[in-house]
Tab-separated table of C-alpha atoms in Angstrom:
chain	number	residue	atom	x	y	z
A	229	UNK	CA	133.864	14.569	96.089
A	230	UNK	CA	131.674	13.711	99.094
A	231	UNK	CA	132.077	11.407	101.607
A	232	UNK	CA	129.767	8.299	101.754
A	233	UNK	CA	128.994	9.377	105.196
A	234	UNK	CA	128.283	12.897	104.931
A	235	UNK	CA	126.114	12.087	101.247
A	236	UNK	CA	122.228	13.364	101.556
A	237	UNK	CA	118.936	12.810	99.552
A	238	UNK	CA	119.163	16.281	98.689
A	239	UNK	CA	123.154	15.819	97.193
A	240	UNK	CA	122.043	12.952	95.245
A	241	UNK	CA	118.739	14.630	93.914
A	242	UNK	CA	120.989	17.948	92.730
A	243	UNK	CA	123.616	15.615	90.929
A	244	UNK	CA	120.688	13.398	89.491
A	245	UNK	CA	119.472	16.908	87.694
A	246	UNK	CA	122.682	17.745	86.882
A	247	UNK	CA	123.410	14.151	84.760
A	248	UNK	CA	120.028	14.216	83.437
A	249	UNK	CA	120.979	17.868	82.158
A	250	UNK	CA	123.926	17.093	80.641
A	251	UNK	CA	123.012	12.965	78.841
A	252	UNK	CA	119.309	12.965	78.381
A	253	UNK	CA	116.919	11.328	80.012
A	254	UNK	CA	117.498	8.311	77.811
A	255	UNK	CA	121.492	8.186	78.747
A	256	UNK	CA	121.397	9.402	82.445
A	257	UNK	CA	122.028	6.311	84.943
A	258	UNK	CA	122.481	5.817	88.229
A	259	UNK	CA	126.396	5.618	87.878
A	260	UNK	CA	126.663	8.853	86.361
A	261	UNK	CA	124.967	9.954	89.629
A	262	UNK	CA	127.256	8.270	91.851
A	263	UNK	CA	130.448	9.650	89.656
A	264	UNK	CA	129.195	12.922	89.695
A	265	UNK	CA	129.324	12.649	93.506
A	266	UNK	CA	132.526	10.557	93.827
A	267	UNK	CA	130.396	7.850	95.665
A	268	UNK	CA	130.044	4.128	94.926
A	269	UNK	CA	126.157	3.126	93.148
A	270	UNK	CA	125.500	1.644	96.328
A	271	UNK	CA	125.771	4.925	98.262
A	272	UNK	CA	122.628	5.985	96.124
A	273	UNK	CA	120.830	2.872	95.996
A	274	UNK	CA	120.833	3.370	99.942
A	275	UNK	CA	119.037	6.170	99.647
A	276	UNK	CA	116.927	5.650	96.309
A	277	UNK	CA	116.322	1.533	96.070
A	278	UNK	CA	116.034	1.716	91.898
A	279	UNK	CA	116.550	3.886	89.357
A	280	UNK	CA	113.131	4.179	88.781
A	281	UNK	CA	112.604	5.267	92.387
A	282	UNK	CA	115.046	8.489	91.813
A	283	UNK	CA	113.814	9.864	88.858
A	284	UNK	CA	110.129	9.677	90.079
A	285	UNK	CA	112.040	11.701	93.176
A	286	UNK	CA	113.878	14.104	90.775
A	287	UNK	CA	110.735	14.608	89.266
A	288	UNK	CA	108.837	15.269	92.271
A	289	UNK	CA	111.360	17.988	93.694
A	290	UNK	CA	110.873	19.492	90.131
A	291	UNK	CA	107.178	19.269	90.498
A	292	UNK	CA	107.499	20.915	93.646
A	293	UNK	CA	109.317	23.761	93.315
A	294	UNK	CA	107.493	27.182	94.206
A	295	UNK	CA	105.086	24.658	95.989
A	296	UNK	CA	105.759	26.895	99.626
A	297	UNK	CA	104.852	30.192	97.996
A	298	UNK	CA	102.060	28.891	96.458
A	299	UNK	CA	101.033	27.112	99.677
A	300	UNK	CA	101.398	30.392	101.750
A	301	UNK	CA	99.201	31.651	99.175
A	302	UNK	CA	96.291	29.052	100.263
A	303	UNK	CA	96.448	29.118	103.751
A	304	UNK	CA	97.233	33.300	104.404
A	305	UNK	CA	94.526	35.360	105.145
A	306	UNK	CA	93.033	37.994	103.003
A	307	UNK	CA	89.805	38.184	100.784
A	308	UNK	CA	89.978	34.988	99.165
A	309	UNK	CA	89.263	37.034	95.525
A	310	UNK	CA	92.953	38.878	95.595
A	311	UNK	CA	94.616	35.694	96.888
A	312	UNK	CA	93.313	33.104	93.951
A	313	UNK	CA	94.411	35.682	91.516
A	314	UNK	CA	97.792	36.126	93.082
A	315	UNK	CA	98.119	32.322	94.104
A	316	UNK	CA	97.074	31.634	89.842
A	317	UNK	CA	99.784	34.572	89.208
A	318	UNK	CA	102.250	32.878	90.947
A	319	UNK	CA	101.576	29.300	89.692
A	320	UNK	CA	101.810	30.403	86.016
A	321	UNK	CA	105.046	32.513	86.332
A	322	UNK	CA	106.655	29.512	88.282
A	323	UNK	CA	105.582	27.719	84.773
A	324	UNK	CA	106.980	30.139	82.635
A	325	UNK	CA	110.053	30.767	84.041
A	326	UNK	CA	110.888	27.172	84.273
A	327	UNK	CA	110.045	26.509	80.643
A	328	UNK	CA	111.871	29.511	79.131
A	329	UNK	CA	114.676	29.876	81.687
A	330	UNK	CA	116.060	26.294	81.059
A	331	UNK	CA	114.210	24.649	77.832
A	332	UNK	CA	116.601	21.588	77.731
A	333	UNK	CA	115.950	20.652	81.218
A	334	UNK	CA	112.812	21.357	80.680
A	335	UNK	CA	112.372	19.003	77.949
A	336	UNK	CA	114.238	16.688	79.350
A	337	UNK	CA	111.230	16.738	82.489
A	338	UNK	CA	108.845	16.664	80.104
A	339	UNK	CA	110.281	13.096	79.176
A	340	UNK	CA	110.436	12.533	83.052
A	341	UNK	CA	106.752	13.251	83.929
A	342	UNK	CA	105.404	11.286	80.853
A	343	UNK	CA	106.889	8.729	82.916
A	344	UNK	CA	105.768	9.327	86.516
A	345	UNK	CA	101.903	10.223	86.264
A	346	UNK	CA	101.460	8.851	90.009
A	347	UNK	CA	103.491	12.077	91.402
A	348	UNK	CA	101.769	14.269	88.794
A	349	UNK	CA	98.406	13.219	89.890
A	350	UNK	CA	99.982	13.306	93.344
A	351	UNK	CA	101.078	17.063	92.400
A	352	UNK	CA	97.506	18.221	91.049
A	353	UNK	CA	95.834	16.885	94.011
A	354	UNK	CA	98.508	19.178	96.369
A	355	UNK	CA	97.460	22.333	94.024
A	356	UNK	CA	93.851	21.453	93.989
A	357	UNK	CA	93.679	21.359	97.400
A	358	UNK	CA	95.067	24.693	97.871
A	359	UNK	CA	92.732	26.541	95.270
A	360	UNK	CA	90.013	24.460	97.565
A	361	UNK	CA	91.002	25.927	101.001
A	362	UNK	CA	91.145	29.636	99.002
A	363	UNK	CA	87.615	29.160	97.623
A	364	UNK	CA	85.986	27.811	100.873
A	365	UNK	CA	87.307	31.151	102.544
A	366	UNK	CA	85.995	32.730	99.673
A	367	UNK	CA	82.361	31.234	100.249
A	368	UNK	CA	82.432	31.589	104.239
A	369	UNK	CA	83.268	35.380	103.592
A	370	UNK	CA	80.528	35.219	100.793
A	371	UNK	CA	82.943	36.939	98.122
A	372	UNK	CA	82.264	33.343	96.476
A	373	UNK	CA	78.738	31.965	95.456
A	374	UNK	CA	77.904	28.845	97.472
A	375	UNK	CA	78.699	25.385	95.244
A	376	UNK	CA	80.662	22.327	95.816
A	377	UNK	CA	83.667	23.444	97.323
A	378	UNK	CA	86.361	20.318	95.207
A	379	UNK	CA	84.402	20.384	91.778
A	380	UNK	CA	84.444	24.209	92.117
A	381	UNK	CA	88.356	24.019	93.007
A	382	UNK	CA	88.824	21.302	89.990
A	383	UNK	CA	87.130	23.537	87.557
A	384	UNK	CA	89.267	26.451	88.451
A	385	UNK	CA	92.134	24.772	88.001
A	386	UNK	CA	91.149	22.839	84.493
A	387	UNK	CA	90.088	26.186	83.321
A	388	UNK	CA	93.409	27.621	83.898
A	389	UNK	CA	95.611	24.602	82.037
A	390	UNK	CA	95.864	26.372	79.270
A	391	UNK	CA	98.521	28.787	81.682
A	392	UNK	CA	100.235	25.935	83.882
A	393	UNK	CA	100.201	22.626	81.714
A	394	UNK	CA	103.206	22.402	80.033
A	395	UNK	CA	101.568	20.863	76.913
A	396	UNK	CA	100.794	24.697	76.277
A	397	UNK	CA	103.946	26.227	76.742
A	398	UNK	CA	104.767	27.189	73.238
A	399	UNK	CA	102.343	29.892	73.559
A	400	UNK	CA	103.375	31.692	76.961
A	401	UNK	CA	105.594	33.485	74.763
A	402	UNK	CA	103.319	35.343	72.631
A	403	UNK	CA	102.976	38.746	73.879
A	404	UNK	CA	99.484	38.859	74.581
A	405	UNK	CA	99.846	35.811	77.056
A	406	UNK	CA	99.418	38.098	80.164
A	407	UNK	CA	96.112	39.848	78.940
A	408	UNK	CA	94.911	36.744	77.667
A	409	UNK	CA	95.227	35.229	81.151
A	410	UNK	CA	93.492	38.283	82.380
A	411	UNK	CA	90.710	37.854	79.966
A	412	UNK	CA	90.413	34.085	81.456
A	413	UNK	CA	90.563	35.556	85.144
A	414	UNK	CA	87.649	37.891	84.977
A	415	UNK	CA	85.534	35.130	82.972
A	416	UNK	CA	86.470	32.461	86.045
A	417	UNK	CA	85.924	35.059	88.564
A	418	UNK	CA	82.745	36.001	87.261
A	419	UNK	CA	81.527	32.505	87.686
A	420	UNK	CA	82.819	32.036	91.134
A	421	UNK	CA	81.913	35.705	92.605
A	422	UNK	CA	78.248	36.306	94.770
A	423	UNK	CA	75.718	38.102	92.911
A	424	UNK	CA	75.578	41.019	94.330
B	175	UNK	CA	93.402	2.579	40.225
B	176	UNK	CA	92.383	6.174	38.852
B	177	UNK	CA	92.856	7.661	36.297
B	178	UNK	CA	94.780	11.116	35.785
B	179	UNK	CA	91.755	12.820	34.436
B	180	UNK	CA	89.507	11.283	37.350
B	181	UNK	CA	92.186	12.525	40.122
B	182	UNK	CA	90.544	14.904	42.652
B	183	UNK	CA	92.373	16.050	45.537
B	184	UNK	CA	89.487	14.233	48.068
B	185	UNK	CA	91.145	11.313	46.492
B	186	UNK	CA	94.613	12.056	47.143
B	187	UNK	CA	93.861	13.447	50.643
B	188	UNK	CA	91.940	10.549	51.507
B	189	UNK	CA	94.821	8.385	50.291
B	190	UNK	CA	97.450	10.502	51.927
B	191	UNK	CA	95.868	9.570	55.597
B	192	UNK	CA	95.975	5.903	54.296
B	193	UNK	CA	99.621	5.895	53.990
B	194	UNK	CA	100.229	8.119	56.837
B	195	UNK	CA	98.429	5.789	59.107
B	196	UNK	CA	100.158	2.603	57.364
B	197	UNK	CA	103.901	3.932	57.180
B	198	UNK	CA	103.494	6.539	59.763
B	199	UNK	CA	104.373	10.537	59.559
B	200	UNK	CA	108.240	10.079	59.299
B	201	UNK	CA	108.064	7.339	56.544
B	202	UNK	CA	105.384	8.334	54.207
B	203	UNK	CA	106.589	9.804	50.788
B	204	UNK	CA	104.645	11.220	47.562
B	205	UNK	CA	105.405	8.156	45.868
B	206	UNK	CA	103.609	6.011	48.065
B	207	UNK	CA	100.645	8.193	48.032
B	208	UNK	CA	100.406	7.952	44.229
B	209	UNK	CA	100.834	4.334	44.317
B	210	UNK	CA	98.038	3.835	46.090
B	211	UNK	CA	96.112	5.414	43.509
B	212	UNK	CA	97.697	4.197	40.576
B	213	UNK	CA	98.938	7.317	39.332
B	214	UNK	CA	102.362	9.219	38.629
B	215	UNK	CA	103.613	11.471	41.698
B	216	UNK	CA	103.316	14.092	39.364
B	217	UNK	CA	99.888	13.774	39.283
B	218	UNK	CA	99.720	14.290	42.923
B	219	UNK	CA	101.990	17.203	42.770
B	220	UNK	CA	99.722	19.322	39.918
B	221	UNK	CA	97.036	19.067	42.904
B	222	UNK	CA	99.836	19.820	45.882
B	223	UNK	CA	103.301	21.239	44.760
B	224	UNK	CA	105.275	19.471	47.607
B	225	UNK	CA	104.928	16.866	50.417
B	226	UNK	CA	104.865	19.625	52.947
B	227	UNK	CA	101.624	21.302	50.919
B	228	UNK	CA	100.264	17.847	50.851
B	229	UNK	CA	100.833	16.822	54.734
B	230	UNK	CA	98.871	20.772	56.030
B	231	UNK	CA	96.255	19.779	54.241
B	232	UNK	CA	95.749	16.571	55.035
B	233	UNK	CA	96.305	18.391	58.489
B	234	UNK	CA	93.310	21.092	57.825
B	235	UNK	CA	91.225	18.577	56.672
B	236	UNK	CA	91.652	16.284	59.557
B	237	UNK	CA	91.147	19.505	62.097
B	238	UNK	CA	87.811	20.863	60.189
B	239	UNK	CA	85.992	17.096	60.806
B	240	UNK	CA	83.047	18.040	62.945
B	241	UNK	CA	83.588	21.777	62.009
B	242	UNK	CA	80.354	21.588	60.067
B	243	UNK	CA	78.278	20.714	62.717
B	244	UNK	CA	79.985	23.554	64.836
B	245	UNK	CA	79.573	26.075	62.537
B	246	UNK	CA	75.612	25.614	62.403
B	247	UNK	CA	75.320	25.245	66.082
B	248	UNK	CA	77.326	28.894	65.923
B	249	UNK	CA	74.450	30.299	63.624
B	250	UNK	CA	71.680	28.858	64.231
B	251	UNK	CA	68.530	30.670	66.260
B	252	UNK	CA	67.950	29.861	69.725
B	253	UNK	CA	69.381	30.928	73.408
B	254	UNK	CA	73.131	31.138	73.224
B	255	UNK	CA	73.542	29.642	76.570
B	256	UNK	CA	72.639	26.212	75.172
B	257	UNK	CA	73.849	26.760	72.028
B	258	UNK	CA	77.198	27.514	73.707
B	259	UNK	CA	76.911	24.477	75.779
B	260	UNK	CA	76.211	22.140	72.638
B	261	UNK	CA	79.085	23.718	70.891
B	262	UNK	CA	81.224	22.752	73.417
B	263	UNK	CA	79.913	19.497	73.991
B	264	UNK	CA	80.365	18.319	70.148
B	265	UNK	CA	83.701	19.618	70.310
B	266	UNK	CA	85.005	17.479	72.993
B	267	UNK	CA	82.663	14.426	71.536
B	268	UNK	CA	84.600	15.465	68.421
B	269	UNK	CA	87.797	15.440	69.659
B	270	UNK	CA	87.571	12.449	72.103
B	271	UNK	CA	85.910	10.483	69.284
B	272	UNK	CA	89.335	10.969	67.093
B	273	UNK	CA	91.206	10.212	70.158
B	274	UNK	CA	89.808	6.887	70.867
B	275	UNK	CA	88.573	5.413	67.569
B	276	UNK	CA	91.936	5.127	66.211
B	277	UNK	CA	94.856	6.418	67.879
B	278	UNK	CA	97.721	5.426	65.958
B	279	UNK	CA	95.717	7.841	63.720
B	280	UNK	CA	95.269	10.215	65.773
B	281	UNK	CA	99.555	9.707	67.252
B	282	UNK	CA	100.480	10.705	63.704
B	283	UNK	CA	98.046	13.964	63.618
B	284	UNK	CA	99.704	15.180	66.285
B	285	UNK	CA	103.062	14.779	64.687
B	286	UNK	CA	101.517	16.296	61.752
B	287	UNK	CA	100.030	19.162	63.657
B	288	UNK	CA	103.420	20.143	65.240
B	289	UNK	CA	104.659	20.597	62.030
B	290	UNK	CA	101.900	23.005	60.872
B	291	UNK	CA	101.401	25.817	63.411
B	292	UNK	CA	99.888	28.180	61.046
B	293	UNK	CA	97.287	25.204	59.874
B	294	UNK	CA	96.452	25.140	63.797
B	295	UNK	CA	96.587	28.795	64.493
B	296	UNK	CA	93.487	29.265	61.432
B	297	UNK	CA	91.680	26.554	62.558
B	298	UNK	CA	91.813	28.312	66.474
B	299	UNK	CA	90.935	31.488	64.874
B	300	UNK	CA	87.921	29.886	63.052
B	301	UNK	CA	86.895	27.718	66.442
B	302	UNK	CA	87.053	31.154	68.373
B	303	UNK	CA	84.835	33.071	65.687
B	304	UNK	CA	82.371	30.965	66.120
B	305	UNK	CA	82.288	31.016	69.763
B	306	UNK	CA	82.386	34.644	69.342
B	307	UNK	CA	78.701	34.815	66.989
B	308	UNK	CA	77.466	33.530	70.161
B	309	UNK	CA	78.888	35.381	72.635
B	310	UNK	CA	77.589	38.264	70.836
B	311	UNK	CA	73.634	36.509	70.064
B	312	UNK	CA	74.180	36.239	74.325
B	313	UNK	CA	74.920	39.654	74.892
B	314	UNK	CA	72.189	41.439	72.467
B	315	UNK	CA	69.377	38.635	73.782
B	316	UNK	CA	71.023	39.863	77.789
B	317	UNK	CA	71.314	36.690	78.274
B	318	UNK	CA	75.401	37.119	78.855
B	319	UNK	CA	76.880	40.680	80.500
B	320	UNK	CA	78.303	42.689	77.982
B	321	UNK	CA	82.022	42.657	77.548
B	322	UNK	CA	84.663	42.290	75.057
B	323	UNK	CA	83.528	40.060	72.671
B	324	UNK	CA	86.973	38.434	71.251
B	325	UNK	CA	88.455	38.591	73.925
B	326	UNK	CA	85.834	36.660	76.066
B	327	UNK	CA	85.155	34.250	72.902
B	328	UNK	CA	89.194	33.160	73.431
B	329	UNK	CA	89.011	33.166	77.511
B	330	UNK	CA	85.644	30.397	76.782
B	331	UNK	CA	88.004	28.697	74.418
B	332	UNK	CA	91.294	28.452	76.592
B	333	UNK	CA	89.290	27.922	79.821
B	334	UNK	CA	87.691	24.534	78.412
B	335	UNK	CA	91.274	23.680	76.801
B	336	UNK	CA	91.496	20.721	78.758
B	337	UNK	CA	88.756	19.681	77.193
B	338	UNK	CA	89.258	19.687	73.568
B	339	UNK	CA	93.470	20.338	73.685
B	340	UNK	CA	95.065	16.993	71.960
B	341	UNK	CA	97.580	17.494	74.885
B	342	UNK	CA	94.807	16.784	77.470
B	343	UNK	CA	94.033	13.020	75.914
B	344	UNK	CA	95.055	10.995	78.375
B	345	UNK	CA	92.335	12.527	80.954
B	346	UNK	CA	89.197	12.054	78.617
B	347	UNK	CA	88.920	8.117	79.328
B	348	UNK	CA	87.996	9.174	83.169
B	349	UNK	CA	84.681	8.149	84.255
B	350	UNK	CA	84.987	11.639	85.624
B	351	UNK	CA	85.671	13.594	82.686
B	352	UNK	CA	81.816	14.460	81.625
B	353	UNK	CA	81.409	15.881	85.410
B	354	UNK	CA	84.227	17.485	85.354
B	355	UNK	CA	83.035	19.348	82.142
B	356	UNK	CA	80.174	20.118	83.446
B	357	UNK	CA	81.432	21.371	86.448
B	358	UNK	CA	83.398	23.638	84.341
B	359	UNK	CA	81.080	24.691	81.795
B	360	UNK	CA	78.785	26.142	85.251
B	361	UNK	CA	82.028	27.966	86.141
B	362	UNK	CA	82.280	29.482	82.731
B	363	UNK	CA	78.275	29.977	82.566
B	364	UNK	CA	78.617	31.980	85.638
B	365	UNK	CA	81.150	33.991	84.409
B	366	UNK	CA	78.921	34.707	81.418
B	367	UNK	CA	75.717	35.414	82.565
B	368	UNK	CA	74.133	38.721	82.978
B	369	UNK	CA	73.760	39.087	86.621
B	370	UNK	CA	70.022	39.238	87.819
């Protein structure tokens, strides 16, 4: 039970997983959410003004999630080669462990980002960004070969899908996932490093 | 109308994708195959001994379209690097052509394609062997550095997965998308190319 007063965005997001969990995203509504919390609808609808509006938040927080390591990552310092392999590291385990921990929920935000692609593009942009900022330290400390600093970042991280997008989960089981990724690292690196 | 003696199995697989695109993957039987050609299902089944034969290889067949092409590029003479390049390019022409010229069409393959793993993993395996003839042409002509030849023929094909990966669709209509795979392919060049 919670009281209308005390009730936050973050309650309402955690109970909004919760029902989505447990009916489906074709089931969950907005009453379950306010149940689940012992609130009236309109306690949420204050806070989220449609349905719609919530799960596109739900989805975001999802989206989000290991977002500050991977951010620290970016903006750290370092040589810019050990930090796009770690912040690449980091972005695919934060991948795997979501899909294998929980594969219902996962599913079920599958469903849930089919329908929201303005906070996925939203969400690429954000990681783009970061592998940006990581390569243009890379090419100021001349690790990286000069070249346009957002295609380069884009490339990077469209040459990597194969380990983040969840469209490719089924195979970050197979047991030579990790070398494979390793395989992919050296070829991207390659591409990005100076000639010496 | 054919008759028995007439039946070839280009017939039946050509009819097969008829009904599959008219009834779609969950409604189309055996029976309605043979209908359309005017003969008894067990006509169909002396050629494939159950549905679930019948569906993988309507599934190969569908996956090997534009695998002639590829498989010349892959021996052919000339520099790798732009052999490499074209191969890559026809895929995703390949692949984006499917996409877009019929896509109830190509809805179903991918319902048919989930169901047939092993169909997919051999057609990889075949897509990656040819990649890897000319990896291999690149490193003996110097114009790639030497390195593990599989294992750099699978990175090239997982790093331009968003590029030919059914699951990446929805991104090939962007007026970006041929930059963006160019952008990549330099990426991967670099990462190929024997240093100077």
């Amino acid at each position: 039970m919670t009281t209308d007063s005390a009730l936050t965005s973050e309650q309402i997001l955690s109970a909004a997983e919760d029902v989505l969990r447990q009916f489906g995203p074709a089931k969950a509504t907005v009453v379950d959410v306010a149940r689940t919390l012992g609130v009236s609808h309109g306690s949420v609808y204050r806070f989220f003004p449609s349905k719609a509006a919530l799960r596109e938040a739900v989805t975001e927080r999802w989206l989000a999630q290991a977002h500050d390591e991977l951010r620290f990552i970016a903006i750290e310092a370092g040589p810019a080669t050990e930090r796009l392999h770690r912040w690449l590291t980091v972005l695919f385990a934060a991948k795997r462990k979501k899909a294998f921990d929980d594969p219902q929920l996962f599913a079920t935000y599958m469903t849930l980002v089919g329908e929201n692609s303005h906070t996925v593009d939203a969400h690429i942009g954000t990681l783009i960004d970061q592998i940006a900022q990581i390569v243009q330290d890379g090419m100021e400390t001349k690790e990286f070969r000069l070249a346009h600093i957002n295609s380069t970042a884009r490339a990077v991280f469209e040459a990597t899908a194969h380990f983040h997008n969840p469209a490719h989960a089924a195979s970050w089981s197979d047991p030579a996932a990790d070398e494979r990724f390793e395989a992919l690292w050296k070829l991207i690196l390659g591409g990005l490093a100076a000639k010496a």
